[in-house]
């Protein structure tokens, strides 16, 4: 079946890099996503990676995918207070028209 | 563009009652998905509507039903409410085929 796991909490000092990790079980996953949820808000798509890629960089965000170990990570460089949020890893098989399976989310807290 | 809009924002219902939640997709989008996000959990896929028909369904009982209208807006209906139905209900829309899914801010349902 499909299962996505994340650690629940991460605290990082302002200006440092944050690394949020995720593991998934469905080897047929085609797309892997990172979403951000701020208090009282819906989900915002930050970035995604296609399963045949190892890495994707988008400004301060770097996504690494180890398909063999089914491990996904999101690195946020130069973490700022505005990055405080819950980050969800999700997997899917068909970009856009699909059922997404989400992890439980990692709450990122920035220490001044 | 107003993005994905959901109504109402908050709702309190009594156990055993029925509830209807509404979603207007982003302009140009024709596919609507519904998710349930319990407190401290990641969103779970309920179902997806396209061309006024349910296209995919997650592991939710028949008490959860939906509808999509010709203007692509959608409703989620839950009958015989249980305390465990208390959650944030999120709607996401996309344009059929290879487009990003945009999420609304959700409806917070509390069952007492």
PDB file of C-alpha atoms in Angstrom:
ATOM      1  CA  UNK A   1       0.000   0.000   0.000  1.00  0.00           C
ATOM      2  CA  UNK A   2       0.911   3.652   0.044  1.00  0.00           C
ATOM      3  CA  UNK A   3       2.508   5.178   3.088  1.00  0.00           C
ATOM      4  CA  UNK A   4       4.493   8.381   3.519  1.00  0.00           C
ATOM      5  CA  UNK A   5       6.397   9.110   6.732  1.00  0.00           C
ATOM      6  CA  UNK A   6       8.032  12.234   8.089  1.00  0.00           C
ATOM      7  CA  UNK A   7       9.500  13.317  11.398  1.00  0.00           C
ATOM      8  CA  UNK A   8       7.090  15.582  13.257  1.00  0.00           C
ATOM      9  CA  UNK A   9       9.299  18.472  14.358  1.00  0.00           C
ATOM     10  CA  UNK A  10      12.428  20.352  13.269  1.00  0.00           C
ATOM     11  CA  UNK A  11      13.997  23.428  14.864  1.00  0.00           C
ATOM     12  CA  UNK A  12      16.602  25.446  12.986  1.00  0.00           C
ATOM     13  CA  UNK A  13      18.444  28.687  13.701  1.00  0.00           C
ATOM     14  CA  UNK A  14      17.694  31.597  11.414  1.00  0.00           C
ATOM     15  CA  UNK A  15      20.217  31.691   8.576  1.00  0.00           C
ATOM     16  CA  UNK A  16      21.069  27.989   8.804  1.00  0.00           C
ATOM     17  CA  UNK A  17      19.916  25.345   6.337  1.00  0.00           C
ATOM     18  CA  UNK A  18      16.866  23.205   7.108  1.00  0.00           C
ATOM     19  CA  UNK A  19      16.649  19.624   5.908  1.00  0.00           C
ATOM     20  CA  UNK A  20      13.274  17.902   6.045  1.00  0.00           C
ATOM     21  CA  UNK A  21      13.191  14.187   5.334  1.00  0.00           C
ATOM     22  CA  UNK A  22      10.504  11.873   4.026  1.00  0.00           C
ATOM     23  CA  UNK A  23      10.234   8.173   3.216  1.00  0.00           C
ATOM     24  CA  UNK A  24       7.598   6.549   1.058  1.00  0.00           C
ATOM     25  CA  UNK A  25       6.683   2.975   0.287  1.00  0.00           C
ATOM     26  CA  UNK A  26       5.004   2.998  -3.130  1.00  0.00           C
ATOM     27  CA  UNK A  27       7.692   2.217  -5.701  1.00  0.00           C
ATOM     28  CA  UNK A  28       5.302   3.132  -8.527  1.00  0.00           C
ATOM     29  CA  UNK A  29       5.145   6.765  -7.396  1.00  0.00           C
ATOM     30  CA  UNK A  30       5.862   8.995 -10.356  1.00  0.00           C
ATOM     31  CA  UNK A  31       5.865  12.434  -8.789  1.00  0.00           C
ATOM     32  CA  UNK A  32       6.985  13.495  -5.334  1.00  0.00           C
ATOM     33  CA  UNK A  33       5.927  16.833  -3.928  1.00  0.00           C
ATOM     34  CA  UNK A  34       6.665  19.231  -1.130  1.00  0.00           C
ATOM     35  CA  UNK A  35       3.810  21.382   0.167  1.00  0.00           C
ATOM     36  CA  UNK A  36       3.886  24.172   2.758  1.00  0.00           C
ATOM     37  CA  UNK A  37       1.009  24.929   5.127  1.00  0.00           C
ATOM     38  CA  UNK A  38       0.991  28.091   7.196  1.00  0.00           C
ATOM     39  CA  UNK A  39      -1.448  28.570  10.108  1.00  0.00           C
ATOM     40  CA  UNK A  40      -5.006  29.073   8.883  1.00  0.00           C
ATOM     41  CA  UNK A  41      -4.015  28.562   5.272  1.00  0.00           C
ATOM     42  CA  UNK A  42      -4.388  25.870   2.667  1.00  0.00           C
ATOM     43  CA  UNK A  43      -1.534  23.971   1.070  1.00  0.00           C
ATOM     44  CA  UNK A  44       0.978  25.705  -1.159  1.00  0.00           C
ATOM     45  CA  UNK A  45       2.979  23.652  -3.629  1.00  0.00           C
ATOM     46  CA  UNK A  46       6.663  24.474  -3.128  1.00  0.00           C
ATOM     47  CA  UNK A  47       8.292  22.123  -5.578  1.00  0.00           C
ATOM     48  CA  UNK A  48       8.072  18.640  -7.034  1.00  0.00           C
ATOM     49  CA  UNK A  49      10.402  16.105  -8.590  1.00  0.00           C
ATOM     50  CA  UNK A  50       9.811  13.472 -11.213  1.00  0.00           C
ATOM     51  CA  UNK A  51      10.841  10.001 -10.142  1.00  0.00           C
ATOM     52  CA  UNK A  52      13.576   9.674 -12.784  1.00  0.00           C
ATOM     53  CA  UNK A  53      15.442  12.661 -11.342  1.00  0.00           C
ATOM     54  CA  UNK A  54      17.932  12.647  -8.468  1.00  0.00           C
ATOM     55  CA  UNK A  55      17.932  16.328  -7.658  1.00  0.00           C
ATOM     56  CA  UNK A  56      16.051  19.503  -8.375  1.00  0.00           C
ATOM     57  CA  UNK A  57      17.055  23.011  -7.318  1.00  0.00           C
ATOM     58  CA  UNK A  58      14.752  26.017  -7.238  1.00  0.00           C
ATOM     59  CA  UNK A  59      16.241  29.144  -5.657  1.00  0.00           C
ATOM     60  CA  UNK A  60      16.640  28.367  -1.910  1.00  0.00           C
ATOM     61  CA  UNK A  61      15.044  24.936  -2.260  1.00  0.00           C
ATOM     62  CA  UNK A  62      16.883  21.727  -3.137  1.00  0.00           C
ATOM     63  CA  UNK A  63      15.084  18.410  -3.449  1.00  0.00           C
ATOM     64  CA  UNK A  64      17.043  15.167  -3.316  1.00  0.00           C
ATOM     65  CA  UNK A  65      15.503  11.841  -4.285  1.00  0.00           C
ATOM     66  CA  UNK A  66      16.989   8.431  -3.523  1.00  0.00           C
ATOM     67  CA  UNK A  67      14.622   6.153  -5.404  1.00  0.00           C
ATOM     68  CA  UNK A  68      16.390   2.974  -4.282  1.00  0.00           C
ATOM     69  CA  UNK A  69      15.807   3.810  -0.609  1.00  0.00           C
ATOM     70  CA  UNK A  70      12.521   5.621  -1.318  1.00  0.00           C
ATOM     71  CA  UNK A  71      13.851   8.663   0.511  1.00  0.00           C
ATOM     72  CA  UNK A  72      13.078  12.272  -0.319  1.00  0.00           C
ATOM     73  CA  UNK A  73      14.510  15.385   1.298  1.00  0.00           C
ATOM     74  CA  UNK A  74      13.886  19.112   1.090  1.00  0.00           C
ATOM     75  CA  UNK A  75      16.726  21.499   1.906  1.00  0.00           C
ATOM     76  CA  UNK A  76      15.908  25.131   2.562  1.00  0.00           C
ATOM     77  CA  UNK A  77      18.993  27.324   2.408  1.00  0.00           C
ATOM     78  CA  UNK A  78      19.343  30.455   4.588  1.00  0.00           C
ATOM     79  CA  UNK A  79      16.191  29.659   6.576  1.00  0.00           C
ATOM     80  CA  UNK A  80      14.113  32.727   7.473  1.00  0.00           C
ATOM     81  CA  UNK A  81      11.338  33.336   9.999  1.00  0.00           C
ATOM     82  CA  UNK A  82       8.838  33.293   7.131  1.00  0.00           C
ATOM     83  CA  UNK A  83       9.749  29.662   6.520  1.00  0.00           C
ATOM     84  CA  UNK A  84       8.045  28.657   9.775  1.00  0.00           C
ATOM     85  CA  UNK A  85       5.248  26.315   8.723  1.00  0.00           C
ATOM     86  CA  UNK A  86       4.296  22.673   8.394  1.00  0.00           C
ATOM     87  CA  UNK A  87       5.894  20.940   5.424  1.00  0.00           C
ATOM     88  CA  UNK A  88       4.196  17.966   3.809  1.00  0.00           C
ATOM     89  CA  UNK A  89       5.764  15.405   1.549  1.00  0.00           C
ATOM     90  CA  UNK A  90       3.317  13.805  -0.919  1.00  0.00           C
ATOM     91  CA  UNK A  91       3.469  11.211  -3.651  1.00  0.00           C
ATOM     92  CA  UNK A  92       1.354  10.665  -6.727  1.00  0.00           C
ATOM     93  CA  UNK A  93       1.316   8.879 -10.018  1.00  0.00           C
ATOM     94  CA  UNK A  94      -0.103  11.329 -12.520  1.00  0.00           C
ATOM     95  CA  UNK A  95       0.730  15.025 -12.202  1.00  0.00           C
ATOM     96  CA  UNK A  96      -2.386  17.113 -11.674  1.00  0.00           C
ATOM     97  CA  UNK A  97      -5.145  14.588 -12.199  1.00  0.00           C
ATOM     98  CA  UNK A  98      -4.399  12.364  -9.307  1.00  0.00           C
ATOM     99  CA  UNK A  99      -4.871  11.238  -5.799  1.00  0.00           C
ATOM    100  CA  UNK A 100      -2.068  12.549  -3.605  1.00  0.00           C
ATOM    101  CA  UNK A 101      -0.866  10.596  -0.575  1.00  0.00           C
ATOM    102  CA  UNK A 102       0.513  12.923   2.085  1.00  0.00           C
ATOM    103  CA  UNK A 103       2.836  12.405   5.014  1.00  0.00           C
ATOM    104  CA  UNK A 104       1.919  13.593   8.498  1.00  0.00           C
ATOM    105  CA  UNK A 105       3.889  16.815   8.060  1.00  0.00           C
ATOM    106  CA  UNK A 106       7.002  18.288   9.693  1.00  0.00           C
ATOM    107  CA  UNK A 107       6.566  21.424  11.772  1.00  0.00           C
ATOM    108  CA  UNK A 108       9.560  23.697  11.117  1.00  0.00           C
ATOM    109  CA  UNK A 109      10.337  26.183  13.879  1.00  0.00           C
ATOM    110  CA  UNK A 110      12.894  28.945  13.330  1.00  0.00           C
ATOM    111  CA  UNK A 111      15.015  29.972  16.300  1.00  0.00           C
ATOM    112  CA  UNK A 112      16.031  33.671  16.158  1.00  0.00           C
TER     113      UNK A 112
ATOM    114  CA  UNK B   1      -8.219  35.468 -10.056  1.00  0.00           C
ATOM    115  CA  UNK B   2      -9.668  34.447  -6.676  1.00  0.00           C
ATOM    116  CA  UNK B   3      -8.043  31.047  -6.707  1.00  0.00           C
ATOM    117  CA  UNK B   4      -9.857  28.131  -5.098  1.00  0.00           C
ATOM    118  CA  UNK B   5     -12.573  29.345  -2.746  1.00  0.00           C
ATOM    119  CA  UNK B   6     -14.348  27.261  -0.127  1.00  0.00           C
ATOM    120  CA  UNK B   7     -17.384  27.983   2.000  1.00  0.00           C
ATOM    121  CA  UNK B   8     -18.133  28.185   4.779  1.00  0.00           C
ATOM    122  CA  UNK B   9     -14.834  28.853   6.558  1.00  0.00           C
ATOM    123  CA  UNK B  10     -15.963  27.294   9.826  1.00  0.00           C
ATOM    124  CA  UNK B  11     -18.913  25.124  10.735  1.00  0.00           C
ATOM    125  CA  UNK B  12     -20.196  23.475  13.885  1.00  0.00           C
ATOM    126  CA  UNK B  13     -22.612  20.551  13.595  1.00  0.00           C
ATOM    127  CA  UNK B  14     -24.161  18.073  15.974  1.00  0.00           C
ATOM    128  CA  UNK B  15     -23.463  14.354  15.791  1.00  0.00           C
ATOM    129  CA  UNK B  16     -25.948  12.653  13.443  1.00  0.00           C
ATOM    130  CA  UNK B  17     -26.585  15.751  11.336  1.00  0.00           C
ATOM    131  CA  UNK B  18     -25.729  16.235   7.689  1.00  0.00           C
ATOM    132  CA  UNK B  19     -23.387  18.852   6.244  1.00  0.00           C
ATOM    133  CA  UNK B  20     -22.649  20.314   2.802  1.00  0.00           C
ATOM    134  CA  UNK B  21     -19.365  22.005   1.989  1.00  0.00           C
ATOM    135  CA  UNK B  22     -18.782  24.001  -1.179  1.00  0.00           C
ATOM    136  CA  UNK B  23     -15.836  24.631  -3.454  1.00  0.00           C
ATOM    137  CA  UNK B  24     -15.328  26.923  -6.434  1.00  0.00           C
ATOM    138  CA  UNK B  25     -12.277  25.944  -8.476  1.00  0.00           C
ATOM    139  CA  UNK B  26      -9.671  28.302  -9.801  1.00  0.00           C
ATOM    140  CA  UNK B  27     -10.674  29.939 -13.076  1.00  0.00           C
ATOM    141  CA  UNK B  28      -9.997  27.605 -15.999  1.00  0.00           C
ATOM    142  CA  UNK B  29      -9.850  24.473 -13.845  1.00  0.00           C
ATOM    143  CA  UNK B  30     -12.222  21.581 -14.456  1.00  0.00           C
ATOM    144  CA  UNK B  31     -11.143  18.952 -11.921  1.00  0.00           C
ATOM    145  CA  UNK B  32     -11.901  19.121  -8.200  1.00  0.00           C
ATOM    146  CA  UNK B  33     -10.528  16.904  -5.437  1.00  0.00           C
ATOM    147  CA  UNK B  34     -11.531  16.808  -1.777  1.00  0.00           C
ATOM    148  CA  UNK B  35      -9.268  15.991   1.161  1.00  0.00           C
ATOM    149  CA  UNK B  36      -9.866  15.524   4.887  1.00  0.00           C
ATOM    150  CA  UNK B  37      -7.130  16.771   7.228  1.00  0.00           C
ATOM    151  CA  UNK B  38      -7.587  15.696  10.834  1.00  0.00           C
ATOM    152  CA  UNK B  39      -5.747  17.663  13.501  1.00  0.00           C
ATOM    153  CA  UNK B  40      -2.029  16.887  13.462  1.00  0.00           C
ATOM    154  CA  UNK B  41      -2.315  14.716  10.351  1.00  0.00           C
ATOM    155  CA  UNK B  42      -1.662  15.065   6.665  1.00  0.00           C
ATOM    156  CA  UNK B  43      -4.562  15.451   4.232  1.00  0.00           C
ATOM    157  CA  UNK B  44      -6.294  12.253   3.139  1.00  0.00           C
ATOM    158  CA  UNK B  45      -7.861  11.944  -0.295  1.00  0.00           C
ATOM    159  CA  UNK B  46     -11.654  11.582  -0.270  1.00  0.00           C
ATOM    160  CA  UNK B  47     -12.572  11.712  -3.974  1.00  0.00           C
ATOM    161  CA  UNK B  48     -12.094  13.569  -7.241  1.00  0.00           C
ATOM    162  CA  UNK B  49     -14.651  14.933  -9.712  1.00  0.00           C
ATOM    163  CA  UNK B  50     -14.205  15.534 -13.412  1.00  0.00           C
ATOM    164  CA  UNK B  51     -16.917  16.183 -15.996  1.00  0.00           C
ATOM    165  CA  UNK B  52     -19.516  15.949 -13.218  1.00  0.00           C
ATOM    166  CA  UNK B  53     -18.556  12.391 -12.351  1.00  0.00           C
ATOM    167  CA  UNK B  54     -16.592  10.841  -9.507  1.00  0.00           C
ATOM    168  CA  UNK B  55     -13.354   9.692 -11.114  1.00  0.00           C
ATOM    169  CA  UNK B  56     -11.349   8.427  -8.139  1.00  0.00           C
ATOM    170  CA  UNK B  57     -12.239   7.646  -4.552  1.00  0.00           C
ATOM    171  CA  UNK B  58     -10.180   7.162  -1.407  1.00  0.00           C
ATOM    172  CA  UNK B  59     -10.941   4.944   1.538  1.00  0.00           C
ATOM    173  CA  UNK B  60     -13.967   6.790   2.901  1.00  0.00           C
ATOM    174  CA  UNK B  61     -17.426   5.380   3.704  1.00  0.00           C
ATOM    175  CA  UNK B  62     -20.515   6.041   1.621  1.00  0.00           C
ATOM    176  CA  UNK B  63     -21.580   8.698   4.131  1.00  0.00           C
ATOM    177  CA  UNK B  64     -19.213  10.915   2.147  1.00  0.00           C
ATOM    178  CA  UNK B  65     -20.659  11.885  -1.212  1.00  0.00           C
ATOM    179  CA  UNK B  66     -20.112  14.656  -3.673  1.00  0.00           C
ATOM    180  CA  UNK B  67     -21.286  16.443  -6.722  1.00  0.00           C
ATOM    181  CA  UNK B  68     -19.811  18.568  -9.460  1.00  0.00           C
ATOM    182  CA  UNK B  69     -21.883  21.135 -11.313  1.00  0.00           C
ATOM    183  CA  UNK B  70     -21.636  22.200 -14.976  1.00  0.00           C
ATOM    184  CA  UNK B  71     -19.669  25.302 -13.905  1.00  0.00           C
ATOM    185  CA  UNK B  72     -17.101  22.915 -12.313  1.00  0.00           C
ATOM    186  CA  UNK B  73     -17.907  23.932  -8.745  1.00  0.00           C
ATOM    187  CA  UNK B  74     -18.323  21.076  -6.317  1.00  0.00           C
ATOM    188  CA  UNK B  75     -20.034  20.063  -3.102  1.00  0.00           C
ATOM    189  CA  UNK B  76     -18.991  17.572  -0.449  1.00  0.00           C
ATOM    190  CA  UNK B  77     -21.816  16.053   1.578  1.00  0.00           C
ATOM    191  CA  UNK B  78     -21.369  14.104   4.782  1.00  0.00           C
ATOM    192  CA  UNK B  79     -24.327  12.289   6.321  1.00  0.00           C
ATOM    193  CA  UNK B  80     -24.807  10.959   9.849  1.00  0.00           C
ATOM    194  CA  UNK B  81     -21.906  12.982  11.206  1.00  0.00           C
ATOM    195  CA  UNK B  82     -19.574  11.369  13.720  1.00  0.00           C
ATOM    196  CA  UNK B  83     -17.281  13.111  16.194  1.00  0.00           C
ATOM    197  CA  UNK B  84     -14.380  11.698  14.175  1.00  0.00           C
ATOM    198  CA  UNK B  85     -15.493  13.668  11.116  1.00  0.00           C
ATOM    199  CA  UNK B  86     -14.201  16.823  12.798  1.00  0.00           C
ATOM    200  CA  UNK B  87     -11.399  18.034  10.533  1.00  0.00           C
ATOM    201  CA  UNK B  88     -10.244  20.612   8.015  1.00  0.00           C
ATOM    202  CA  UNK B  89     -11.748  19.786   4.623  1.00  0.00           C
ATOM    203  CA  UNK B  90      -9.626  20.934   1.721  1.00  0.00           C
ATOM    204  CA  UNK B  91     -10.615  21.321  -1.892  1.00  0.00           C
ATOM    205  CA  UNK B  92      -8.049  21.285  -4.696  1.00  0.00           C
ATOM    206  CA  UNK B  93      -8.557  22.076  -8.359  1.00  0.00           C
ATOM    207  CA  UNK B  94      -6.553  21.599 -11.514  1.00  0.00           C
ATOM    208  CA  UNK B  95      -7.015  21.700 -15.257  1.00  0.00           C
ATOM    209  CA  UNK B  96      -7.236  18.228 -16.739  1.00  0.00           C
ATOM    210  CA  UNK B  97      -3.827  16.789 -17.546  1.00  0.00           C
ATOM    211  CA  UNK B  98      -0.422  17.813 -16.250  1.00  0.00           C
ATOM    212  CA  UNK B  99      -1.246  20.903 -14.271  1.00  0.00           C
ATOM    213  CA  UNK B 100      -0.515  21.860 -10.693  1.00  0.00           C
ATOM    214  CA  UNK B 101      -3.280  21.307  -8.155  1.00  0.00           C
ATOM    215  CA  UNK B 102      -4.175  24.469  -6.222  1.00  0.00           C
ATOM    216  CA  UNK B 103      -5.682  24.159  -2.749  1.00  0.00           C
ATOM    217  CA  UNK B 104      -8.299  26.288  -1.057  1.00  0.00           C
ATOM    218  CA  UNK B 105      -7.983  27.452   2.539  1.00  0.00           C
ATOM    219  CA  UNK B 106     -10.365  24.783   3.719  1.00  0.00           C
ATOM    220  CA  UNK B 107     -13.514  24.474   5.799  1.00  0.00           C
ATOM    221  CA  UNK B 108     -13.017  23.696   9.479  1.00  0.00           C
ATOM    222  CA  UNK B 109     -15.811  21.311  10.525  1.00  0.00           C
ATOM    223  CA  UNK B 110     -16.387  20.656  14.212  1.00  0.00           C
ATOM    224  CA  UNK B 111     -18.830  17.911  15.215  1.00  0.00           C
ATOM    225  CA  UNK B 112     -20.100  18.110  18.792  1.00  0.00           C
TER     226      UNK B 112
END
